[in-house]
Each structure stands twice: as C-alpha cells, then as structure tokens.
Coordinates of C-alpha atoms in Angstrom, one line a residue:
Chain Y
M284 CA -94.2 -184.3 75.2
S285 CA -96.7 -180.7 75.6
N286 CA -97.4 -179.8 79.4
L287 CA -101.2 -179.6 77.8
A288 CA -100.7 -183.9 77.0
E289 CA -99.7 -184.4 80.0
L290 CA -102.2 -182.9 81.9
V291 CA -105.0 -185.0 79.5
R292 CA -103.1 -187.7 80.7
A293 CA -103.0 -187.4 84.3
A294 CA -106.6 -186.3 84.5
L295 CA -107.5 -190.1 82.3
A296 CA -109.1 -192.8 84.7
P297 CA -106.5 -195.5 85.5
D298 CA -108.1 -197.3 82.7
A299 CA -107.6 -195.1 80.3
E300 CA -104.2 -195.0 81.5
T301 CA -103.7 -198.8 80.4
A302 CA -105.3 -198.5 77.2
I303 CA -102.5 -195.6 76.6
A304 CA -100.1 -197.4 77.1
M305 CA -101.3 -201.0 75.4
A306 CA -101.3 -198.7 72.5
R307 CA -98.0 -197.5 72.4
A308 CA -96.7 -200.9 73.3
D309 CA -98.4 -201.7 70.6
E310 CA -97.1 -199.0 68.5
L311 CA -94.0 -199.6 69.1
R312 CA -94.0 -203.3 68.4
K313 CA -95.3 -202.0 64.5
L314 CA -92.4 -200.0 64.3
A315 CA -89.7 -202.4 65.0
L316 CA -91.6 -205.3 63.0
T317 CA -92.0 -203.1 59.9
S318 CA -88.1 -202.0 60.5
G319 CA -87.2 -205.0 60.0
V320 CA -86.9 -207.2 63.0
D321 CA -88.7 -210.4 63.6
V322 CA -89.6 -210.6 67.4
V323 CA -90.1 -208.0 69.5
G324 CA -90.7 -208.6 73.6
I325 CA -91.9 -206.4 76.7
A326 CA -90.3 -207.0 80.1
P327 CA -90.6 -204.8 83.2
V328 CA -87.5 -204.2 84.9
E329 CA -88.1 -205.8 88.2
R330 CA -87.5 -209.5 86.5
W331 CA -83.8 -208.9 86.7
D332 CA -83.7 -208.8 90.2
E333 CA -84.0 -212.7 90.5
F334 CA -81.2 -213.1 88.1
V335 CA -78.4 -210.5 88.2
P336 CA -76.5 -208.6 90.9
P337 CA -76.4 -204.6 91.9
G338 CA -75.0 -203.2 88.8
S339 CA -76.6 -204.8 86.7
R340 CA -80.0 -204.2 86.4
P341 CA -81.5 -202.0 83.6
Y342 CA -82.4 -199.2 86.6
D343 CA -78.2 -199.4 87.5
I344 CA -77.9 -198.0 83.7
L345 CA -81.0 -196.2 83.2
P346 CA -82.1 -195.0 86.6
G347 CA -85.8 -194.7 87.3
A348 CA -86.4 -197.1 84.6
K349 CA -89.4 -199.3 83.9
S350 CA -89.5 -201.6 80.7
V351 CA -87.1 -203.4 78.6
V352 CA -87.6 -203.4 74.9
V353 CA -85.8 -206.6 73.3
V354 CA -85.9 -207.4 69.5
G355 CA -84.5 -210.2 67.6
V356 CA -83.0 -210.4 64.4
R357 CA -82.6 -213.3 62.1
G358 CA -79.3 -214.0 60.9
P359 CA -77.7 -215.4 58.5
S360 CA -79.9 -215.5 55.0
A361 CA -81.8 -219.4 54.5
G362 CA -79.2 -219.3 51.1
A363 CA -76.0 -218.7 53.4
W364 CA -76.8 -221.9 55.7
Q365 CA -77.1 -223.3 52.3
S366 CA -73.7 -222.5 51.0
P367 CA -71.3 -225.1 50.9
D368 CA -68.5 -222.1 51.6
H369 CA -68.7 -222.2 55.0
R370 CA -66.7 -218.6 54.8
L371 CA -69.4 -217.3 53.1
I372 CA -71.8 -217.7 56.4
E373 CA -68.8 -216.4 58.7
M374 CA -68.9 -213.2 56.0
N375 CA -72.9 -212.7 55.6
G376 CA -74.2 -213.8 59.4
Y377 CA -75.2 -211.0 61.1
D378 CA -75.3 -207.0 59.6
F379 CA -76.5 -205.4 63.0
A380 CA -80.1 -205.0 61.8
N381 CA -81.6 -205.7 65.3
D382 CA -79.0 -202.8 66.9
R383 CA -79.9 -200.2 64.2
V384 CA -84.0 -201.1 64.8
I385 CA -83.9 -200.6 68.6
H386 CA -82.1 -197.2 67.8
L387 CA -85.4 -196.4 66.1
V388 CA -87.2 -197.7 69.0
A389 CA -85.2 -195.4 71.2
D390 CA -85.7 -192.7 69.5
H391 CA -89.6 -192.8 69.3
I392 CA -90.0 -193.5 73.0
E393 CA -88.6 -189.9 73.9
Q394 CA -89.5 -188.5 70.3
E395 CA -93.0 -189.4 70.3
Y396 CA -93.7 -189.9 74.2
G397 CA -91.3 -188.0 75.9
Y398 CA -90.0 -190.8 78.3
Q399 CA -86.1 -191.2 78.4
A400 CA -85.0 -194.6 76.6
I401 CA -81.5 -196.1 75.6
Q402 CA -79.8 -198.7 73.7
A403 CA -78.7 -201.3 76.7
P404 CA -75.2 -201.7 76.5
G405 CA -74.1 -204.8 74.8
L406 CA -70.7 -205.5 73.9
P407 CA -67.8 -206.1 77.4
V408 CA -66.4 -203.0 78.6
G409 CA -64.3 -205.2 81.4
G410 CA -63.3 -208.5 81.1
H411 CA -65.3 -210.3 78.5
Q412 CA -68.6 -209.4 80.5
P413 CA -70.9 -207.4 78.9
A414 CA -72.5 -204.6 80.9
F415 CA -76.1 -205.9 80.3
S416 CA -77.1 -209.7 79.4
M417 CA -78.8 -209.4 75.8
M418 CA -79.8 -213.0 76.2
L419 CA -81.6 -213.0 79.6
A420 CA -82.5 -209.4 78.1
A421 CA -84.3 -212.4 75.5
V422 CA -85.6 -214.8 78.0
L423 CA -87.4 -212.1 80.1
A424 CA -89.5 -210.6 77.7
G425 CA -90.7 -213.6 76.4
L426 CA -88.6 -214.3 73.3
G427 CA -87.2 -217.7 74.1
T428 CA -85.2 -219.6 76.6
R429 CA -81.5 -220.8 76.8
S430 CA -80.1 -224.2 74.9
F431 CA -77.6 -226.6 74.9
A432 CA -75.9 -224.8 72.2
A433 CA -73.8 -222.4 73.7
N434 CA -76.3 -221.4 75.4
I435 CA -78.0 -219.6 72.9
I436 CA -81.4 -218.2 73.6
L437 CA -83.6 -220.3 70.7
N438 CA -86.8 -218.7 69.8
P439 CA -89.4 -221.1 69.6
Q440 CA -90.4 -219.9 65.4
Y441 CA -87.5 -219.1 64.6
G442 CA -84.1 -220.7 66.7
L443 CA -81.1 -218.6 66.3
L444 CA -81.5 -214.9 66.7
Y445 CA -79.7 -211.6 67.7
Y446 CA -81.2 -209.5 70.6
S447 CA -80.7 -205.9 71.4
A448 CA -82.4 -203.9 74.2
C449 CA -84.2 -201.2 75.0
L450 CA -84.5 -199.5 78.8
T451 CA -86.7 -196.8 79.2
T452 CA -88.8 -195.1 81.8
L453 CA -91.4 -195.8 80.0
T454 CA -94.1 -198.2 81.7
L455 CA -95.1 -200.5 79.6
P456 CA -97.7 -203.3 79.4
V457 CA -95.3 -206.6 79.5
D458 CA -95.0 -210.1 77.5
P459 CA -95.5 -213.0 79.7
M460 CA -91.9 -215.6 79.6
L461 CA -92.4 -218.7 77.7
E462 CA -93.5 -221.6 79.8
Q463 CA -92.2 -224.3 77.9
D464 CA -88.7 -224.1 76.7
V465 CA -87.8 -224.9 73.2
C466 CA -85.3 -226.8 73.6
P467 CA -84.8 -229.7 73.6
A468 CA -86.9 -230.6 71.0
P469 CA -88.9 -233.0 70.7
M470 CA -86.7 -234.8 68.3
C471 CA -83.5 -234.2 70.2
V472 CA -85.1 -235.4 72.9
Q473 CA -85.6 -239.1 71.3
V474 CA -82.0 -238.3 69.4
Y475 CA -80.9 -238.1 73.4
K476 CA -82.5 -241.5 74.7
A477 CA -80.9 -243.3 71.9
G478 CA -77.4 -241.8 71.5
G479 CA -76.7 -240.2 74.7
R480 CA -76.3 -237.2 72.5
T481 CA -78.5 -234.3 71.6
P482 CA -78.2 -233.3 67.4
C483 CA -75.3 -230.2 69.0
Q484 CA -74.3 -231.9 71.1
A485 CA -72.6 -234.8 68.3
A486 CA -72.2 -232.2 66.4
C487 CA -69.4 -230.5 68.6
P488 CA -69.0 -233.1 71.7
S489 CA -67.1 -231.8 74.3
D490 CA -65.2 -235.1 75.0
D491 CA -64.0 -235.6 71.9
G492 CA -62.7 -231.7 71.1
G493 CA -66.0 -230.4 70.9
C494 CA -67.8 -227.8 73.1
L495 CA -71.0 -229.0 74.1
H496 CA -72.5 -231.1 76.5
G497 CA -75.3 -231.8 78.8
T498 CA -78.4 -234.5 80.0
I499 CA -81.9 -234.6 79.7
G500 CA -84.2 -235.2 82.8
P501 CA -86.8 -237.4 83.1
D502 CA -89.0 -235.0 82.7
N503 CA -87.3 -234.5 79.0
R504 CA -86.4 -231.3 80.2
I505 CA -82.4 -229.7 80.5
E506 CA -80.8 -231.4 83.6
S507 CA -76.9 -229.7 82.8
T508 CA -75.4 -228.2 80.8
Y509 CA -71.2 -227.8 79.6
Y510 CA -70.6 -225.5 77.3
D511 CA -66.7 -224.9 76.8
R512 CA -66.4 -221.0 76.1
E513 CA -63.0 -220.9 75.3
R514 CA -62.7 -223.5 73.0
C515 CA -65.6 -222.5 71.2
V516 CA -63.9 -218.8 71.2
S517 CA -61.2 -219.8 69.6
R518 CA -63.3 -221.1 66.5
A519 CA -66.4 -219.2 66.4
M520 CA -63.8 -216.5 65.8
N521 CA -60.6 -218.1 63.9
F522 CA -60.7 -214.7 62.5
G523 CA -61.4 -211.7 64.8
I524 CA -60.0 -210.0 67.7
N525 CA -58.7 -213.0 69.4
S526 CA -56.8 -214.2 66.4
F527 CA -55.6 -211.0 65.6
Q528 CA -54.1 -210.7 69.8
K529 CA -53.0 -214.1 69.6
A530 CA -51.1 -214.1 66.1
L531 CA -50.1 -210.6 67.5
E532 CA -48.1 -212.1 70.4
Q533 CA -46.8 -214.8 68.1
I534 CA -44.9 -211.9 65.7
A535 CA -43.8 -209.9 68.9
N536 CA -42.1 -213.2 70.2
E537 CA -40.3 -214.2 66.9
D538 CA -37.0 -213.5 66.8
D539 CA -36.1 -214.1 63.2
D540 CA -36.7 -211.3 61.1
E541 CA -37.6 -213.5 58.1
R542 CA -40.3 -215.4 59.8
R543 CA -41.5 -212.8 61.6
R544 CA -42.2 -210.8 58.2
M545 CA -43.7 -213.9 56.8
M546 CA -45.9 -214.3 59.2
I547 CA -47.1 -210.5 59.4
H548 CA -48.0 -210.7 55.8
S549 CA -49.3 -214.2 56.1
D550 CA -52.6 -215.0 54.7
F551 CA -53.9 -215.9 58.5
F552 CA -52.8 -212.5 59.4
T553 CA -54.2 -210.2 56.8
R554 CA -57.5 -212.3 57.3
S555 CA -57.8 -211.1 60.9
A556 CA -56.4 -207.9 60.0
S557 CA -59.7 -208.1 57.5
A558 CA -61.5 -209.4 60.7
I559 CA -61.4 -206.3 62.4
A560 CA -61.5 -204.1 59.5
F561 CA -64.9 -205.8 57.8
Y562 CA -65.8 -206.6 61.8
K563 CA -69.3 -205.9 60.6
E564 CA -69.1 -208.9 58.2
S565 CA -67.3 -211.1 60.7
V566 CA -68.6 -211.0 63.7
A567 CA -69.1 -215.0 64.7
Q568 CA -67.4 -218.0 61.9
C569 CA -69.0 -221.0 63.6
F570 CA -72.6 -222.0 63.2
E571 CA -72.1 -225.8 63.2
C572 CA -74.2 -226.5 66.3
M573 CA -76.7 -224.3 64.9
R574 CA -77.2 -226.2 61.8
V575 CA -78.3 -228.9 62.9
C576 CA -80.3 -227.9 65.4
P577 CA -84.5 -228.6 64.7
I578 CA -85.7 -224.9 65.7
G579 CA -86.3 -222.9 63.3
R580 CA -85.2 -225.0 60.3
A581 CA -88.8 -224.9 59.2
E582 CA -88.1 -221.2 58.2
R583 CA -84.7 -221.7 57.1
K584 CA -86.2 -224.7 54.5
L585 CA -87.2 -222.6 51.2
K586 CA -87.2 -222.7 47.3
Chain V
M203 CA -91.5 -222.8 32.4
S204 CA -95.0 -221.8 31.3
A205 CA -96.3 -218.6 30.2
A206 CA -97.7 -218.0 33.1
D207 CA -94.1 -218.4 35.5
L208 CA -92.6 -216.0 32.8
D209 CA -94.7 -213.6 33.8
L210 CA -94.9 -213.9 37.5
M211 CA -91.2 -213.8 37.2
E212 CA -91.1 -210.9 35.2
A213 CA -92.9 -209.6 37.8
H214 CA -90.3 -210.7 40.6
K215 CA -88.0 -209.0 38.5
R216 CA -89.8 -205.5 38.4
E217 CA -90.3 -205.3 42.1
L218 CA -87.1 -206.5 42.5
G219 CA -85.8 -203.5 40.6
E220 CA -88.3 -200.9 42.3
L221 CA -87.3 -201.9 45.8
A222 CA -83.6 -201.6 44.7
K223 CA -84.5 -198.2 43.5
K224 CA -86.3 -197.3 46.2
A225 CA -83.2 -198.6 48.8
G226 CA -80.6 -196.4 46.6
A227 CA -79.7 -198.2 44.0
L228 CA -78.8 -196.3 40.9
V229 CA -78.9 -199.5 38.4
S230 CA -80.3 -203.0 38.4
G231 CA -79.7 -206.2 36.3
V232 CA -79.7 -210.4 36.3
A233 CA -77.4 -212.6 35.7
D234 CA -77.4 -216.3 34.1
A235 CA -75.6 -218.2 37.0
N236 CA -74.5 -220.7 34.6
A237 CA -72.9 -218.0 32.6
F238 CA -69.7 -217.2 34.8
T239 CA -67.6 -219.5 32.9
A240 CA -64.9 -217.1 32.5
A241 CA -64.9 -217.3 36.8
M242 CA -61.9 -219.2 38.5
E243 CA -63.1 -222.8 39.7
G244 CA -64.6 -222.2 43.7
Q245 CA -66.4 -218.5 42.5
R246 CA -69.2 -219.4 40.1
P247 CA -72.9 -218.6 41.4
G248 CA -73.6 -222.6 41.9
E249 CA -70.3 -223.4 44.0
L250 CA -71.8 -220.8 47.0
L251 CA -75.4 -221.4 46.6
P252 CA -76.4 -224.5 44.9
G253 CA -79.4 -224.7 42.6
C254 CA -78.1 -221.2 42.0
K255 CA -80.2 -219.8 39.1
T256 CA -79.6 -216.0 38.5
V257 CA -77.1 -213.6 40.0
F258 CA -79.0 -210.0 40.8
V259 CA -76.6 -207.6 40.4
L260 CA -77.2 -204.2 42.1
G261 CA -75.1 -200.7 41.7
G262 CA -75.2 -197.2 43.3
A263 CA -73.7 -195.7 46.3
Q264 CA -71.1 -193.9 44.3
P265 CA -69.2 -190.9 45.2
R266 CA -71.8 -187.8 44.8
A267 CA -71.2 -184.6 42.5
G268 CA -70.3 -182.5 45.7
D269 CA -67.9 -185.5 47.5
W270 CA -66.0 -185.6 43.8
A271 CA -66.2 -181.4 43.9
S272 CA -64.4 -180.6 47.1
P273 CA -60.7 -179.8 46.8
S274 CA -59.6 -182.1 50.1
Y275 CA -58.8 -185.7 48.3
R276 CA -59.1 -186.9 51.7
H277 CA -62.8 -186.5 51.9
M278 CA -63.6 -188.9 49.9
E279 CA -61.1 -191.3 50.8
T280 CA -63.3 -191.2 54.4
T281 CA -67.0 -191.5 52.6
S282 CA -66.8 -193.9 49.6
T283 CA -66.9 -197.3 50.4
S284 CA -69.1 -200.4 49.1
D285 CA -71.0 -200.2 52.8
R286 CA -74.2 -198.6 51.3
V287 CA -74.9 -201.2 48.1
T288 CA -74.0 -204.2 50.3
A289 CA -77.0 -203.2 52.9
M290 CA -79.3 -203.0 49.2
G291 CA -78.0 -206.4 48.7
N292 CA -78.8 -207.3 52.1
R293 CA -82.4 -206.1 51.9
I294 CA -82.7 -207.8 48.4
A295 CA -82.0 -210.7 49.6
Q296 CA -84.5 -210.6 51.9
H297 CA -87.1 -210.0 50.2
I298 CA -86.7 -213.0 47.8
E299 CA -86.5 -215.2 50.8
R300 CA -89.7 -213.7 52.4
R301 CA -91.6 -212.2 49.8
F302 CA -90.7 -215.0 47.0
G303 CA -89.5 -218.0 49.2
Y304 CA -86.6 -218.9 46.8
Y305 CA -82.9 -219.0 48.7
A306 CA -81.0 -216.1 48.2
V307 CA -77.8 -215.0 49.3
T308 CA -75.5 -211.7 49.0
I309 CA -71.5 -211.7 48.4
P310 CA -69.5 -210.2 51.1
P311 CA -67.7 -206.9 49.9
G312 CA -64.0 -208.7 51.5
V313 CA -61.7 -210.8 50.3
D314 CA -61.2 -215.1 50.8
R315 CA -58.3 -217.5 51.3
A316 CA -54.8 -215.8 49.7
R317 CA -57.0 -212.4 49.3
R318 CA -59.6 -213.5 46.5
P319 CA -63.2 -211.9 46.2
F320 CA -65.7 -214.7 47.0
L321 CA -67.2 -213.7 43.4
N322 CA -66.1 -212.1 40.8
I323 CA -68.8 -208.7 41.1
A324 CA -67.4 -206.7 38.1
L325 CA -67.6 -209.9 36.1
A326 CA -71.6 -210.4 37.8
A327 CA -72.2 -206.0 36.8
E328 CA -71.0 -207.0 33.8
L329 CA -73.1 -210.2 32.4
A330 CA -76.3 -207.9 33.9
G331 CA -75.8 -205.9 31.7
C332 CA -74.7 -203.1 34.6
G333 CA -71.6 -201.8 33.3
S334 CA -68.8 -202.6 30.8
P335 CA -65.0 -203.5 31.8
S336 CA -62.7 -200.6 31.8
L337 CA -59.3 -199.2 31.0
A338 CA -59.4 -198.1 34.9
G339 CA -60.0 -201.4 36.3
P340 CA -64.0 -200.4 37.4
V341 CA -66.6 -201.5 35.8
L342 CA -68.5 -198.6 33.9
H343 CA -72.1 -198.0 33.3
P344 CA -72.6 -195.8 30.9
Q345 CA -74.7 -193.1 32.3
F346 CA -73.8 -193.0 35.6
G347 CA -69.8 -194.3 35.0
F348 CA -68.7 -195.6 38.1
M349 CA -70.5 -196.7 41.1
Y350 CA -70.2 -199.5 43.7
Y351 CA -71.2 -203.0 43.0
T352 CA -73.0 -205.8 45.6
A353 CA -74.3 -209.3 43.9
V354 CA -77.0 -211.6 44.7
L355 CA -77.2 -215.1 44.3
T356 CA -80.2 -216.8 44.1
T357 CA -82.0 -220.0 43.4
L358 CA -85.3 -217.8 42.1
P359 CA -85.3 -217.8 38.2
L360 CA -85.3 -214.6 37.1
P361 CA -85.2 -213.8 33.8
V362 CA -81.5 -212.6 32.6
D363 CA -79.9 -209.2 31.0
A364 CA -77.8 -209.7 28.4
P365 CA -74.0 -207.7 29.2
L366 CA -74.2 -204.3 27.1
S367 CA -73.8 -203.9 23.5
T368 CA -72.0 -201.5 23.2
P369 CA -68.6 -200.9 26.1
A370 CA -68.8 -197.5 28.2
C371 CA -65.0 -197.7 28.1
P372 CA -63.7 -195.9 25.9
A373 CA -65.9 -192.7 25.6
P374 CA -65.5 -190.7 22.7
E375 CA -63.9 -188.2 24.1
C376 CA -60.6 -190.7 25.1
V377 CA -60.3 -192.4 21.3
S378 CA -59.9 -189.1 20.2
M379 CA -57.5 -188.7 23.2
W380 CA -56.0 -191.9 22.0
D381 CA -55.9 -190.5 17.9
E382 CA -54.3 -187.5 19.0
L383 CA -51.5 -188.3 22.1
G384 CA -52.0 -192.0 22.4
T385 CA -52.7 -192.3 25.9
T386 CA -56.3 -191.6 27.5
P387 CA -57.2 -189.7 30.4
C388 CA -56.8 -192.4 33.4
M389 CA -54.2 -193.6 31.6
A390 CA -52.3 -190.3 31.5
T391 CA -53.4 -189.7 35.2
C392 CA -51.8 -193.1 36.1
P393 CA -49.2 -194.4 33.9
I394 CA -48.1 -197.5 34.1
D395 CA -44.1 -196.5 32.8
D396 CA -43.9 -193.8 34.5
G397 CA -44.7 -195.1 38.0
G398 CA -48.1 -195.7 37.7
C399 CA -50.5 -197.7 37.6
L400 CA -52.5 -197.7 34.0
G401 CA -51.4 -198.7 30.3
G402 CA -53.4 -200.0 27.2
K403 CA -54.2 -199.7 23.9
L404 CA -56.7 -198.7 21.7
E405 CA -57.8 -199.9 18.6
G406 CA -61.2 -199.2 16.5
G407 CA -62.1 -197.7 18.6
R408 CA -62.3 -200.3 21.3
V409 CA -59.2 -201.1 24.3
K410 CA -57.3 -204.0 22.8
E411 CA -55.2 -203.9 25.2
R412 CA -55.2 -203.7 28.6
R413 CA -51.6 -203.5 31.4
Y414 CA -53.2 -202.4 35.1
D415 CA -50.1 -202.6 38.5
V416 CA -52.2 -203.9 40.8
A417 CA -49.7 -203.8 42.9
R418 CA -48.4 -200.9 42.5
C419 CA -52.1 -199.8 42.6
T420 CA -53.1 -201.2 46.4
T421 CA -49.7 -198.9 47.6
R422 CA -52.2 -196.6 46.3
V423 CA -55.7 -197.1 47.1
Q424 CA -55.0 -199.0 50.6
T425 CA -52.5 -196.6 51.7
S426 CA -54.1 -196.7 55.2
F427 CA -56.0 -199.8 55.0
I428 CA -54.5 -203.4 55.8
P429 CA -51.5 -204.0 53.7
G430 CA -50.7 -200.5 55.3
F431 CA -51.1 -201.9 58.6
Q432 CA -48.9 -204.3 58.0
K433 CA -46.1 -202.7 56.6
A434 CA -46.6 -200.3 59.5
L435 CA -46.1 -203.3 61.7
E436 CA -43.0 -205.0 60.3
A437 CA -41.0 -201.6 60.9
V438 CA -41.8 -201.4 64.2
F439 CA -40.6 -205.0 64.9
D440 CA -37.9 -204.2 62.7
E441 CA -37.2 -201.2 64.5
P442 CA -34.6 -201.9 67.3
E443 CA -34.2 -198.1 68.9
K444 CA -37.0 -198.6 71.5
E445 CA -37.9 -194.2 71.1
K446 CA -38.3 -195.0 67.1
R447 CA -40.5 -197.5 67.8
K448 CA -42.7 -195.1 69.6
M449 CA -42.5 -193.0 67.1
I450 CA -43.7 -195.1 64.8
L451 CA -46.6 -196.9 66.7
Y452 CA -47.8 -193.0 67.6
S453 CA -47.2 -191.9 64.0
S454 CA -50.1 -189.8 62.0
Q455 CA -49.9 -192.7 59.1
F456 CA -49.9 -195.4 61.9
T457 CA -52.9 -193.6 63.5
R458 CA -55.3 -193.0 60.6
T459 CA -54.1 -197.2 59.3
L460 CA -55.9 -197.8 62.5
W461 CA -58.7 -195.7 62.1
S462 CA -59.5 -197.0 58.6
M463 CA -59.1 -200.7 59.5
S464 CA -61.7 -200.4 62.8
Y465 CA -63.8 -197.9 60.5
S466 CA -63.4 -200.0 57.4
N467 CA -66.4 -198.5 56.5
V468 CA -65.3 -195.0 55.7
S469 CA -62.0 -196.1 54.4
Q470 CA -61.4 -198.4 51.8
G471 CA -60.5 -196.8 49.2
Q472 CA -57.6 -193.5 49.4
C473 CA -57.1 -192.9 45.3
F474 CA -59.4 -192.1 42.9
E475 CA -57.6 -190.3 40.1
C476 CA -58.3 -192.4 37.0
M477 CA -61.9 -192.0 37.8
R478 CA -62.1 -188.4 38.6
V479 CA -60.7 -187.5 35.0
C480 CA -62.7 -190.2 33.4
P481 CA -65.4 -188.9 31.0
V482 CA -67.8 -191.8 31.6
G483 CA -71.0 -190.6 33.7
S484 CA -69.2 -187.5 33.8
T485 CA -72.4 -185.4 33.2
Q486 CA -73.8 -186.9 37.1
R487 CA -71.1 -185.3 38.5
N488 CA -71.3 -181.4 37.2
L489 CA -74.3 -179.8 39.5
L490 CA -74.9 -176.3 40.4

C-alpha cells in the first residue's frame, strides 16, 4: 500500500474507516466464494482467549493478528455419496480446495491492503495436536457448531465441510457466532427420544464396537458426547500414515523372510503406501456417521 | 426425451466442453454409460454411480513441447502427471452438480483393490471419441497424441459421442516403417523380444496383434514409485549387516523413492521413451 493511501486512510473519519473495512470484508468474501469455497466467516482474535491456552491463539502464531478469516468447502460430491463403492468417496472426499482458496485470501490481503496474512497451520507438528484448530476457528467464525459425530463441525446448510483459516493483522468486521446449535437436528432429537441414540450414534455405537455416544438434555441440546478417537482413526484412516506405520512395525518384527516378503508386497501394504503417495485423494476412509446425518442432506439430493 | 430436452442437453454438453477447455483440457467427449461392455465387473459406470447415464471424458495436461525437448530425461519424470487433468475433472463434476443438479463423480487416478483402477479410463476415452488405443499402450489422440485423461460419471443424460472411426495408431509413418523393417518406432525403442515391453503386428495398415509386458514396463515407468519402495524395503530387511542396511536406507535410490511417493503428484511416470518416438501428435511437440 502506498504512503499516500495510508495518509488518505488516516485522514478519514471513523465511519469511513468502518466502511472501508466492510468493503474489504465483502471483497474477501466474494473472492473466496468465487474461487470455490462454500462459506466464509470472520472472527476477532479475542474469541480464542476463552478456549485455548497461550501458544495456540492467533496472535501467538502471527504477532499483532486482529482477525481470522475462515473458509469452508464441501468434500465429497453428491455423486460420491451415492456410490455403492465406498472406496470412491474415500479417494474423492477431499481435494484441498479450502487450502488453495485461503492462500488467495492471504495473498489478496497482503498485496491489496498491505497487512500481514498467513495460512493458519492445520497439521500436527508435535504429537497429534494441530497447532491451530480449524474446528474451533469455524465455530468462532460463525460457520457451524460441534456435533455428536466425532465432534465434526456441522454447517447449518451444508453439514460436513472442510475448513482453512487465514490469520491477519487487518481488522475486519466480524461475524456473529451461531446462536442455535446445528446438532442435534430436530429429526435426531426425535430418533434419540424413541431409541436412545441419534442416527450417527446408531451408525457407529461406542458400546458395540463403534466410536460415538452422547446424550441429549431436556432442552434438546447436546448434554454430553463421547468420541473414541483412536478407534475412529483406525477406521477413518485404514490406508494412510497410521496403517503404514502399523504395517511397517509388523514387517520389521517378522523374522520369517518369506512371510516378510509377502507382507511387503501384500495388497494391504501396497494400498497403504498408495494412500500416502496419493494423499490428496485419500485423506479419510469412513464417512458413515456423516452419511446418516440429516444436516446438509438437501444439498446432496440431486437428479 | 423431447426435442426441447435434447436441445437443453446439447447446450449443457457445449457448456461443459467450453468449461473443460477453459480449465486447460485439450479434448473432451461423452461416452454412453451402457457402452462399457468390455469393462470388468465392478468397473462399469452404473456399478460405481447408480443411475449413471453418461461418462464425460477430458484429456489434457500433456507434457509440453519444452518438456519433450529437455535433454534431461529426469525432468519429465518429475513434471508429467495426471494430477492436473484430475483437477479439471473435479471442476466439471462440481459444475454438473451445482449448475445442472445431476449427480457427478470424478474417477480417482489411483488404484483400488488388487491394483485395479476404479474404472478403465483408457476405455472411457476411447468410447468418448477422445482417442484410440495404441501399440505403445496409451490412448492417442489423432491431433495431440499422448495426453492424460480423466472421467466423470454422471446421471446427466448428455448426447454421446462415437469412438473414432479411424484409429490414431498406427500413423502412416509407422505403417511405412513396418512395411520396410517389420517394426514400428515404439516397438523398436522398447522391443519385447530384446529386454523391452512392446511387440505386435500390423496388417492392412491396422494393428493386428499387440504384446505388452506390463510387469517389465512397471519396473521402468515406476522405478522410483511404490513398487520401487517395496523392493527397496525388502532389500533392507533382507540385509543382515547393519552398515549395509543403513547405506540402503540413506541411498539416493531410496531417498528418491520416498520423494516420489510423498510428492506423488510430481513423479508418477518415469519412462516416456515409447511416446517420445511416436509420430502421432509430434507436430504439437515441435515448436521454436
């Protein structure tokens, strides 16, 4: 941004500054939506203070950060949800469109407005905890709320979305957080009252080899949730880094040369290696709790 | 289907074709979902997407003329992949669903159980008139030659295209070479009877017989990919000597194999020699 532009901005009345900020927010929304994402939300960094420890707040990652722009994109196509071959949805579930678009947003902020902007780090760098929770970011930006189904953040219109976030020193007008929980849907409350489980809990019950459990309170809101993450990982990532590591351990521990050779060239190990190689097409391999979720189902019903 | 519906579907097809070109595709075509009679069970469009009517095929993301001109054969190994064309397919699928309201799903480029593809994309390209099978293996387009293809299954009843009436392979130059020498450029560069992968016969200017050693080809095309990794891993575990094992793990070959796996989008194929000598589409590769 030129010095002249800064001077002009400084001379502007507060109302005019607000107008500029609103225009920028609109511009960023339009850029993101026309670039392929389905939803955009903006949160002030202060909203994180209540929920995360020091070190994980936006301004710990980008000093001076004022706003967080969050984008969400649908994963599997409606056609992929229809396929009886579950492997197809596993491979087609996700194409990182949200990451591509968040880079466009960050570029736009830096190049057009002259403020710092970075893609928030979404992958674990130590242990299995991500440096910055995209789920929390989506909630705080008013794009969704937590669900019974593995705590997945459900958007009221689309249901399951994949999120990315941009941290910036630019102050932007923010969106309100959702006042009403997306989960449980009214239909799920009815199902729960009749059978003691929501559709997702019935699809994957933790007391019967599955991953999910929870209760709905008298106010028809989530009262408690239970999510067996380890069990879910072993299903959702059958062929990925986890299975590769497990298989490698078994291979290393196998003393019989012939058996070891068989394990290395097995279909299972080949697919595990393939899932790592084609990681973009094989991030998750279980969508069953989402398949039965009524939120966003209308978006998946086509001709 | 009424005349108005037909017009609408023609318009949808045109719109998708234009979008495909805008996204970078060289060719596009539509195959009838019921025409996959030669496909294996489980690999037919209707088995992957219930109610599938058509298969929209896109071709493109071919190596550029500059890629072919590079004297470093390793350059093309790390830049030519199916990734770009698959991204185009995703764009088409999204457009079909969100603009026309019909189901659509892109066929992933990887393999399913037992290293089988989800759908025979080469067959889809052939049925959609985007090219024809060649002696060398890849589907060749008469004008552009070798390229990558992707297929989008959809319930949208688009007007279908017919397979090419004249196959792109063998090219007239190859027929002349066969008549004179009993071989073609691709077979001469990788002869199956002399350690290579390709063999066959021409008769009446058409391919009469084709021989292809897929296992041998894999060891060349995917030297540094998953099969190479498995082979190296086997060598590591079979090696009793600690120092030697360390050498294998830190070797250039093993390092490169890991790179090509984790960055699969930049290293899927590592041999283009049969395509390098192919005259089909060669004019596209000759630039200033």
